[in-house]
Amino acid sequence: MRTSTKLAAVALGTTALMPFLAVGAAQAADGTTTATLRPVALNGVNASGTANVAVHGTTIDVTMAATGLLANQPHAAHIHFGADARHECPLATDDTNKDGHLNTTEGGPAYGPIVVSLTKTGDTSPKSGLAVDRFDTAPGGKLSYERGSITVSPEVASAISSGKAVVVVHGVDYNHDGKYDGATKSDLDPSLPTEATDPAICGALRAAPAGGMNTGAGGTSTNNNEGLLALGGGLLVAAAGTGAFASRKVRNRA
């Protein structure tokens, strides 16, 4: 009798605690990550930029800016992630076919497959990875992108917030003639020249430093999460205390 009552009391306390733990877990994945976009090795690009991704549960808000890209041409841009990838931008040593350039496939071991297509309108899934009519065309060589409320899977949201995703902007001009052309075809779509799909600039998304990012509500995401975790911890102690109290009460009656 005493044992059964004790277990019931502790279970009741744990059940009461669960909603608070669930809220804390959901909030813990939120946050903001930033990438500094730099030229991909071997591809002869002189461009740079930044990307910011804010994670809110399973939606993300993305802002990105870059200069020095091939002007007035579509630049496919994506967030990449692969559990087995290195979570970084490719190196010259990733040039497996030894042609002196890095194509998208050769960069795969570094950054993984496409998980989000940063299109201006419509679908943002990997299926739109080559939807060249819906990517920014970098007028004057400048790319400016902003899109909010992009839905992603929990796995992708976690990868971004934990600093394991990579932003890649594609489109190079090896022969410097101001357009995508050349005899070498894309490894992704043989109907396109490789210049249209080879990676141009790249940056690994890294989590905000200790202290958290400003949430726009007068606080930081880290502090909010700590508050929720502290609340959860306090409730856990309270639940344990409730169980102990109920156990003592039953034992005294017995």
PDB file of C-alpha atoms in Angstrom:
ATOM      1  CA  MET A   1       0.000   0.000   0.000  1.00  0.00           C
ATOM      2  CA  ARG A   2       2.758   2.448   0.968  1.00  0.00           C
ATOM      3  CA  THR A   3       4.772   1.731  -2.203  1.00  0.00           C
ATOM      4  CA  SER A   4       1.782   2.103  -4.528  1.00  0.00           C
ATOM      5  CA  THR A   5       0.770   5.413  -3.020  1.00  0.00           C
ATOM      6  CA  LYS A   6       4.335   6.765  -3.254  1.00  0.00           C
ATOM      7  CA  LEU A   7       4.635   5.858  -6.971  1.00  0.00           C
ATOM      8  CA  ALA A   8       1.264   7.388  -7.732  1.00  0.00           C
ATOM      9  CA  ALA A   9       2.219  10.632  -6.041  1.00  0.00           C
ATOM     10  CA  VAL A  10       5.553  10.917  -7.879  1.00  0.00           C
ATOM     11  CA  ALA A  11       3.866  10.076 -11.202  1.00  0.00           C
ATOM     12  CA  LEU A  12       1.293  12.789 -10.564  1.00  0.00           C
ATOM     13  CA  GLY A  13       4.047  15.332  -9.948  1.00  0.00           C
ATOM     14  CA  THR A  14       5.885  14.286 -13.106  1.00  0.00           C
ATOM     15  CA  THR A  15       2.703  14.513 -15.178  1.00  0.00           C
ATOM     16  CA  ALA A  16       2.127  18.036 -13.937  1.00  0.00           C
ATOM     17  CA  LEU A  17       5.682  18.924 -14.932  1.00  0.00           C
ATOM     18  CA  MET A  18       5.556  17.592 -18.505  1.00  0.00           C
ATOM     19  CA  PRO A  19       3.900  20.600 -20.219  1.00  0.00           C
ATOM     20  CA  PHE A  20       6.586  22.898 -18.828  1.00  0.00           C
ATOM     21  CA  LEU A  21       9.397  20.588 -19.956  1.00  0.00           C
ATOM     22  CA  ALA A  22       7.850  20.392 -23.430  1.00  0.00           C
ATOM     23  CA  VAL A  23       7.734  24.185 -23.690  1.00  0.00           C
ATOM     24  CA  GLY A  24      11.370  24.427 -22.608  1.00  0.00           C
ATOM     25  CA  ALA A  25      12.451  21.839 -25.185  1.00  0.00           C
ATOM     26  CA  ALA A  26      10.618  23.637 -27.981  1.00  0.00           C
ATOM     27  CA  GLN A  27      12.088  27.010 -27.027  1.00  0.00           C
ATOM     28  CA  ALA A  28      15.596  25.599 -26.713  1.00  0.00           C
ATOM     29  CA  ALA A  29      15.735  25.032 -30.511  1.00  0.00           C
ATOM     30  CA  ASP A  30      14.953  28.685 -31.259  1.00  0.00           C
ATOM     31  CA  GLY A  31      17.686  31.188 -31.921  1.00  0.00           C
ATOM     32  CA  THR A  32      19.559  33.159 -34.552  1.00  0.00           C
ATOM     33  CA  THR A  33      22.524  32.029 -36.619  1.00  0.00           C
ATOM     34  CA  THR A  34      24.815  34.046 -38.860  1.00  0.00           C
ATOM     35  CA  ALA A  35      27.070  33.153 -41.779  1.00  0.00           C
ATOM     36  CA  THR A  36      29.851  35.172 -43.342  1.00  0.00           C
ATOM     37  CA  LEU A  37      29.749  34.375 -47.050  1.00  0.00           C
ATOM     38  CA  ARG A  38      33.157  34.051 -48.684  1.00  0.00           C
ATOM     39  CA  PRO A  39      34.369  32.908 -52.133  1.00  0.00           C
ATOM     40  CA  VAL A  40      34.381  29.152 -52.668  1.00  0.00           C
ATOM     41  CA  ALA A  41      37.888  27.803 -53.214  1.00  0.00           C
ATOM     42  CA  LEU A  42      39.105  27.469 -56.840  1.00  0.00           C
ATOM     43  CA  ASN A  43      36.046  29.069 -58.442  1.00  0.00           C
ATOM     44  CA  GLY A  44      37.502  32.503 -59.156  1.00  0.00           C
ATOM     45  CA  VAL A  45      34.801  34.545 -57.465  1.00  0.00           C
ATOM     46  CA  ASN A  46      35.496  37.905 -55.840  1.00  0.00           C
ATOM     47  CA  ALA A  47      32.308  38.315 -53.834  1.00  0.00           C
ATOM     48  CA  SER A  48      31.282  38.412 -50.202  1.00  0.00           C
ATOM     49  CA  GLY A  49      28.207  38.716 -48.052  1.00  0.00           C
ATOM     50  CA  THR A  50      26.332  37.763 -44.922  1.00  0.00           C
ATOM     51  CA  ALA A  51      23.293  35.634 -44.116  1.00  0.00           C
ATOM     52  CA  ASN A  52      21.150  35.542 -41.008  1.00  0.00           C
ATOM     53  CA  VAL A  53      18.629  32.852 -40.152  1.00  0.00           C
ATOM     54  CA  ALA A  54      16.245  33.171 -37.209  1.00  0.00           C
ATOM     55  CA  VAL A  55      14.616  29.931 -36.071  1.00  0.00           C
ATOM     56  CA  HIS A  56      11.137  29.953 -34.523  1.00  0.00           C
ATOM     57  CA  GLY A  57      10.056  26.388 -33.878  1.00  0.00           C
ATOM     58  CA  THR A  58       9.764  24.889 -37.349  1.00  0.00           C
ATOM     59  CA  THR A  59       9.759  28.150 -39.285  1.00  0.00           C
ATOM     60  CA  ILE A  60      12.720  30.317 -40.242  1.00  0.00           C
ATOM     61  CA  ASP A  61      13.236  33.940 -41.290  1.00  0.00           C
ATOM     62  CA  VAL A  62      16.140  34.532 -43.671  1.00  0.00           C
ATOM     63  CA  THR A  63      17.962  37.719 -44.659  1.00  0.00           C
ATOM     64  CA  MET A  64      20.969  37.716 -46.950  1.00  0.00           C
ATOM     65  CA  ALA A  65      23.079  40.308 -48.742  1.00  0.00           C
ATOM     66  CA  ALA A  66      26.087  39.973 -51.020  1.00  0.00           C
ATOM     67  CA  THR A  67      28.153  42.010 -53.468  1.00  0.00           C
ATOM     68  CA  GLY A  68      30.543  41.111 -56.264  1.00  0.00           C
ATOM     69  CA  LEU A  69      28.438  38.371 -57.854  1.00  0.00           C
ATOM     70  CA  LEU A  70      27.924  37.958 -61.601  1.00  0.00           C
ATOM     71  CA  ALA A  71      25.459  40.749 -62.362  1.00  0.00           C
ATOM     72  CA  ASN A  72      21.970  40.303 -63.731  1.00  0.00           C
ATOM     73  CA  GLN A  73      22.039  36.517 -63.717  1.00  0.00           C
ATOM     74  CA  PRO A  74      19.994  34.165 -61.499  1.00  0.00           C
ATOM     75  CA  HIS A  75      21.889  32.939 -58.457  1.00  0.00           C
ATOM     76  CA  ALA A  76      20.442  29.795 -56.921  1.00  0.00           C
ATOM     77  CA  ALA A  77      20.875  29.975 -53.151  1.00  0.00           C
ATOM     78  CA  HIS A  78      20.232  27.299 -50.564  1.00  0.00           C
ATOM     79  CA  ILE A  79      20.653  26.176 -47.009  1.00  0.00           C
ATOM     80  CA  HIS A  80      22.490  22.860 -46.992  1.00  0.00           C
ATOM     81  CA  PHE A  81      22.685  20.256 -44.256  1.00  0.00           C
ATOM     82  CA  GLY A  82      23.675  16.621 -44.041  1.00  0.00           C
ATOM     83  CA  ALA A  83      24.104  14.623 -40.862  1.00  0.00           C
ATOM     84  CA  ASP A  84      27.264  13.070 -42.302  1.00  0.00           C
ATOM     85  CA  ALA A  85      28.628  16.317 -43.790  1.00  0.00           C
ATOM     86  CA  ARG A  86      31.463  18.348 -42.289  1.00  0.00           C
ATOM     87  CA  HIS A  87      29.148  21.357 -41.748  1.00  0.00           C
ATOM     88  CA  GLU A  88      31.551  23.713 -43.508  1.00  0.00           C
ATOM     89  CA  CYS A  89      32.418  25.187 -46.891  1.00  0.00           C
ATOM     90  CA  PRO A  90      34.368  23.046 -49.365  1.00  0.00           C
ATOM     91  CA  LEU A  91      38.149  23.093 -49.635  1.00  0.00           C
ATOM     92  CA  ALA A  92      40.401  22.918 -52.679  1.00  0.00           C
ATOM     93  CA  THR A  93      41.077  19.299 -51.751  1.00  0.00           C
ATOM     94  CA  ASP A  94      37.414  18.504 -52.477  1.00  0.00           C
ATOM     95  CA  ASP A  95      38.133  18.892 -56.214  1.00  0.00           C
ATOM     96  CA  THR A  96      37.914  15.166 -56.861  1.00  0.00           C
ATOM     97  CA  ASN A  97      37.917  15.350 -60.668  1.00  0.00           C
ATOM     98  CA  LYS A  98      40.989  17.617 -60.604  1.00  0.00           C
ATOM     99  CA  ASP A  99      39.624  20.107 -63.140  1.00  0.00           C
ATOM    100  CA  GLY A 100      40.659  23.099 -61.054  1.00  0.00           C
ATOM    101  CA  HIS A 101      37.100  24.025 -60.007  1.00  0.00           C
ATOM    102  CA  LEU A 102      34.556  22.853 -57.446  1.00  0.00           C
ATOM    103  CA  ASN A 103      31.097  21.865 -58.603  1.00  0.00           C
ATOM    104  CA  THR A 104      28.086  21.388 -56.334  1.00  0.00           C
ATOM    105  CA  THR A 105      28.511  17.632 -56.018  1.00  0.00           C
ATOM    106  CA  GLU A 106      32.160  17.977 -55.022  1.00  0.00           C
ATOM    107  CA  GLY A 107      31.082  20.375 -52.285  1.00  0.00           C
ATOM    108  CA  GLY A 108      28.552  17.888 -50.938  1.00  0.00           C
ATOM    109  CA  PRO A 109      30.831  16.201 -48.368  1.00  0.00           C
ATOM    110  CA  ALA A 110      31.439  19.624 -46.822  1.00  0.00           C
ATOM    111  CA  TYR A 111      27.945  21.065 -46.713  1.00  0.00           C
ATOM    112  CA  GLY A 112      25.507  18.228 -47.466  1.00  0.00           C
ATOM    113  CA  PRO A 113      22.365  18.251 -49.636  1.00  0.00           C
ATOM    114  CA  ILE A 114      19.913  21.096 -50.108  1.00  0.00           C
ATOM    115  CA  VAL A 115      17.360  21.377 -47.303  1.00  0.00           C
ATOM    116  CA  VAL A 116      15.943  24.854 -48.079  1.00  0.00           C
ATOM    117  CA  SER A 117      15.786  26.625 -51.449  1.00  0.00           C
ATOM    118  CA  LEU A 118      16.010  30.380 -50.882  1.00  0.00           C
ATOM    119  CA  THR A 119      13.566  31.299 -53.622  1.00  0.00           C
ATOM    120  CA  LYS A 120      11.892  34.693 -53.715  1.00  0.00           C
ATOM    121  CA  THR A 121       8.407  33.231 -54.160  1.00  0.00           C
ATOM    122  CA  GLY A 122       6.661  29.881 -54.058  1.00  0.00           C
ATOM    123  CA  ASP A 123       8.083  26.574 -52.934  1.00  0.00           C
ATOM    124  CA  THR A 124      11.230  26.525 -50.784  1.00  0.00           C
ATOM    125  CA  SER A 125      11.808  22.778 -50.654  1.00  0.00           C
ATOM    126  CA  PRO A 126      14.810  21.011 -52.227  1.00  0.00           C
ATOM    127  CA  LYS A 127      12.580  20.394 -55.267  1.00  0.00           C
ATOM    128  CA  SER A 128      13.055  24.075 -56.154  1.00  0.00           C
ATOM    129  CA  GLY A 129      16.828  23.843 -55.987  1.00  0.00           C
ATOM    130  CA  LEU A 130      17.169  24.793 -59.658  1.00  0.00           C
ATOM    131  CA  ALA A 131      14.101  27.023 -60.052  1.00  0.00           C
ATOM    132  CA  VAL A 132      16.267  29.695 -61.659  1.00  0.00           C
ATOM    133  CA  ASP A 133      13.272  31.894 -62.471  1.00  0.00           C
ATOM    134  CA  ARG A 134      12.567  32.368 -58.735  1.00  0.00           C
ATOM    135  CA  PHE A 135      16.033  33.238 -57.424  1.00  0.00           C
ATOM    136  CA  ASP A 136      17.600  36.666 -57.035  1.00  0.00           C
ATOM    137  CA  THR A 137      19.382  37.923 -60.174  1.00  0.00           C
ATOM    138  CA  ALA A 138      21.905  40.169 -58.373  1.00  0.00           C
ATOM    139  CA  PRO A 139      21.295  43.448 -60.227  1.00  0.00           C
ATOM    140  CA  GLY A 140      24.626  45.220 -60.549  1.00  0.00           C
ATOM    141  CA  GLY A 141      26.261  42.280 -58.806  1.00  0.00           C
ATOM    142  CA  LYS A 142      24.381  42.906 -55.557  1.00  0.00           C
ATOM    143  CA  LEU A 143      22.114  40.326 -53.992  1.00  0.00           C
ATOM    144  CA  SER A 144      19.505  41.337 -51.420  1.00  0.00           C
ATOM    145  CA  TYR A 145      17.181  38.684 -50.050  1.00  0.00           C
ATOM    146  CA  GLU A 146      14.613  38.597 -47.287  1.00  0.00           C
ATOM    147  CA  ARG A 147      11.918  36.012 -46.691  1.00  0.00           C
ATOM    148  CA  GLY A 148      10.103  34.995 -43.538  1.00  0.00           C
ATOM    149  CA  SER A 149       7.996  32.127 -42.235  1.00  0.00           C
ATOM    150  CA  ILE A 150       9.690  29.414 -44.282  1.00  0.00           C
ATOM    151  CA  THR A 151       8.534  26.050 -42.963  1.00  0.00           C
ATOM    152  CA  VAL A 152      11.226  23.461 -42.263  1.00  0.00           C
ATOM    153  CA  SER A 153      11.359  20.069 -40.592  1.00  0.00           C
ATOM    154  CA  PRO A 154      12.275  19.782 -36.892  1.00  0.00           C
ATOM    155  CA  GLU A 155      15.578  18.184 -37.928  1.00  0.00           C
ATOM    156  CA  VAL A 156      16.473  21.103 -40.198  1.00  0.00           C
ATOM    157  CA  ALA A 157      15.424  23.655 -37.572  1.00  0.00           C
ATOM    158  CA  SER A 158      17.661  21.928 -35.030  1.00  0.00           C
ATOM    159  CA  ALA A 159      20.574  21.757 -37.479  1.00  0.00           C
ATOM    160  CA  ILE A 160      20.331  25.479 -38.211  1.00  0.00           C
ATOM    161  CA  SER A 161      20.001  26.584 -34.598  1.00  0.00           C
ATOM    162  CA  SER A 162      22.871  24.349 -33.503  1.00  0.00           C
ATOM    163  CA  GLY A 163      25.252  25.700 -36.140  1.00  0.00           C
ATOM    164  CA  LYS A 164      25.395  22.698 -38.476  1.00  0.00           C
ATOM    165  CA  ALA A 165      23.878  24.193 -41.643  1.00  0.00           C
ATOM    166  CA  VAL A 166      25.623  26.022 -44.485  1.00  0.00           C
ATOM    167  CA  VAL A 167      24.433  28.749 -46.872  1.00  0.00           C
ATOM    168  CA  VAL A 168      25.623  28.446 -50.476  1.00  0.00           C
ATOM    169  CA  VAL A 169      25.042  30.911 -53.327  1.00  0.00           C
ATOM    170  CA  HIS A 170      25.681  29.492 -56.786  1.00  0.00           C
ATOM    171  CA  GLY A 171      26.629  30.998 -60.141  1.00  0.00           C
ATOM    172  CA  VAL A 172      30.141  31.794 -61.421  1.00  0.00           C
ATOM    173  CA  ASP A 173      31.717  33.249 -64.567  1.00  0.00           C
ATOM    174  CA  TYR A 174      34.925  31.363 -65.311  1.00  0.00           C
ATOM    175  CA  ASN A 175      35.521  32.986 -68.714  1.00  0.00           C
ATOM    176  CA  HIS A 176      34.524  36.480 -67.578  1.00  0.00           C
ATOM    177  CA  ASP A 177      32.094  37.139 -70.411  1.00  0.00           C
ATOM    178  CA  GLY A 178      29.229  38.290 -68.172  1.00  0.00           C
ATOM    179  CA  LYS A 179      26.920  35.322 -68.651  1.00  0.00           C
ATOM    180  CA  TYR A 180      26.517  31.635 -67.914  1.00  0.00           C
ATOM    181  CA  ASP A 181      27.946  29.626 -70.783  1.00  0.00           C
ATOM    182  CA  GLY A 182      30.766  27.260 -71.708  1.00  0.00           C
ATOM    183  CA  ALA A 183      31.122  23.710 -72.957  1.00  0.00           C
ATOM    184  CA  THR A 184      31.188  22.076 -69.523  1.00  0.00           C
ATOM    185  CA  LYS A 185      27.699  21.116 -68.382  1.00  0.00           C
ATOM    186  CA  SER A 186      26.271  21.262 -64.875  1.00  0.00           C
ATOM    187  CA  ASP A 187      26.611  18.213 -62.693  1.00  0.00           C
ATOM    188  CA  LEU A 188      23.047  18.908 -61.510  1.00  0.00           C
ATOM    189  CA  ASP A 189      21.317  19.587 -64.830  1.00  0.00           C
ATOM    190  CA  PRO A 190      23.087  18.846 -68.121  1.00  0.00           C
ATOM    191  CA  SER A 191      20.868  21.368 -69.889  1.00  0.00           C
ATOM    192  CA  LEU A 192      22.680  24.139 -67.969  1.00  0.00           C
ATOM    193  CA  PRO A 193      26.322  25.195 -68.134  1.00  0.00           C
ATOM    194  CA  THR A 194      28.343  24.372 -65.042  1.00  0.00           C
ATOM    195  CA  GLU A 195      28.822  28.114 -64.468  1.00  0.00           C
ATOM    196  CA  ALA A 196      25.121  28.392 -63.574  1.00  0.00           C
ATOM    197  CA  THR A 197      25.259  25.879 -60.727  1.00  0.00           C
ATOM    198  CA  ASP A 198      28.818  25.803 -59.398  1.00  0.00           C
ATOM    199  CA  PRO A 199      29.064  27.330 -55.901  1.00  0.00           C
ATOM    200  CA  ALA A 200      30.195  30.947 -55.771  1.00  0.00           C
ATOM    201  CA  ILE A 201      30.123  32.001 -52.108  1.00  0.00           C
ATOM    202  CA  CYS A 202      29.538  30.003 -48.977  1.00  0.00           C
ATOM    203  CA  GLY A 203      29.275  30.400 -45.228  1.00  0.00           C
ATOM    204  CA  ALA A 204      28.592  28.098 -42.295  1.00  0.00           C
ATOM    205  CA  LEU A 205      25.732  29.243 -40.087  1.00  0.00           C
ATOM    206  CA  ARG A 206      26.969  29.563 -36.550  1.00  0.00           C
ATOM    207  CA  ALA A 207      24.868  29.942 -33.430  1.00  0.00           C
ATOM    208  CA  ALA A 208      24.725  33.216 -31.554  1.00  0.00           C
ATOM    209  CA  PRO A 209      27.467  33.691 -28.955  1.00  0.00           C
ATOM    210  CA  ALA A 210      26.862  33.116 -25.256  1.00  0.00           C
ATOM    211  CA  GLY A 211      24.403  35.682 -23.957  1.00  0.00           C
ATOM    212  CA  GLY A 212      21.876  35.136 -26.711  1.00  0.00           C
ATOM    213  CA  MET A 213      20.512  37.212 -29.541  1.00  0.00           C
ATOM    214  CA  ASN A 214      18.079  40.059 -29.078  1.00  0.00           C
ATOM    215  CA  THR A 215      14.562  38.764 -29.540  1.00  0.00           C
ATOM    216  CA  GLY A 216      12.977  42.147 -30.159  1.00  0.00           C
ATOM    217  CA  ALA A 217      11.016  41.864 -26.920  1.00  0.00           C
ATOM    218  CA  GLY A 218      13.556  43.425 -24.599  1.00  0.00           C
ATOM    219  CA  GLY A 219      15.406  40.191 -23.830  1.00  0.00           C
ATOM    220  CA  THR A 220      17.519  37.464 -25.329  1.00  0.00           C
ATOM    221  CA  SER A 221      16.625  33.993 -26.489  1.00  0.00           C
ATOM    222  CA  THR A 222      19.224  32.433 -24.191  1.00  0.00           C
ATOM    223  CA  ASN A 223      17.874  34.199 -21.116  1.00  0.00           C
ATOM    224  CA  ASN A 224      14.334  33.175 -21.980  1.00  0.00           C
ATOM    225  CA  ASN A 225      15.400  29.562 -22.351  1.00  0.00           C
ATOM    226  CA  GLU A 226      17.302  29.657 -19.068  1.00  0.00           C
ATOM    227  CA  GLY A 227      14.191  30.999 -17.376  1.00  0.00           C
ATOM    228  CA  LEU A 228      12.095  28.181 -18.753  1.00  0.00           C
ATOM    229  CA  LEU A 229      14.691  25.600 -17.736  1.00  0.00           C
ATOM    230  CA  ALA A 230      14.896  27.080 -14.268  1.00  0.00           C
ATOM    231  CA  LEU A 231      11.133  26.968 -14.010  1.00  0.00           C
ATOM    232  CA  GLY A 232      11.176  23.343 -15.139  1.00  0.00           C
ATOM    233  CA  GLY A 233      13.871  22.508 -12.608  1.00  0.00           C
ATOM    234  CA  GLY A 234      11.916  24.180  -9.824  1.00  0.00           C
ATOM    235  CA  LEU A 235       8.823  22.251 -10.750  1.00  0.00           C
ATOM    236  CA  LEU A 236      10.835  19.027 -10.791  1.00  0.00           C
ATOM    237  CA  VAL A 237      11.971  19.690  -7.237  1.00  0.00           C
ATOM    238  CA  ALA A 238       8.418  20.552  -6.285  1.00  0.00           C
ATOM    239  CA  ALA A 239       7.138  17.364  -7.877  1.00  0.00           C
ATOM    240  CA  ALA A 240       9.696  15.278  -6.034  1.00  0.00           C
ATOM    241  CA  GLY A 241       8.799  17.076  -2.839  1.00  0.00           C
ATOM    242  CA  THR A 242       5.119  16.382  -3.405  1.00  0.00           C
ATOM    243  CA  GLY A 243       5.872  12.703  -3.854  1.00  0.00           C
ATOM    244  CA  ALA A 244       7.982  12.618  -0.699  1.00  0.00           C
ATOM    245  CA  PHE A 245       5.301  14.439   1.282  1.00  0.00           C
ATOM    246  CA  ALA A 246       2.593  12.039   0.106  1.00  0.00           C
ATOM    247  CA  SER A 247       4.851   9.084   0.931  1.00  0.00           C
ATOM    248  CA  ARG A 248       5.513  10.341   4.447  1.00  0.00           C
ATOM    249  CA  LYS A 249       1.818  11.024   4.998  1.00  0.00           C
ATOM    250  CA  VAL A 250       0.793   7.500   3.974  1.00  0.00           C
ATOM    251  CA  ARG A 251       3.629   5.946   6.004  1.00  0.00           C
ATOM    252  CA  ASN A 252       2.521   7.873   9.111  1.00  0.00           C
ATOM    253  CA  ARG A 253      -1.066   6.707   8.661  1.00  0.00           C
ATOM    254  CA  ALA A 254       0.067   3.122   8.264  1.00  0.00           C
TER     255      ALA A 254
END
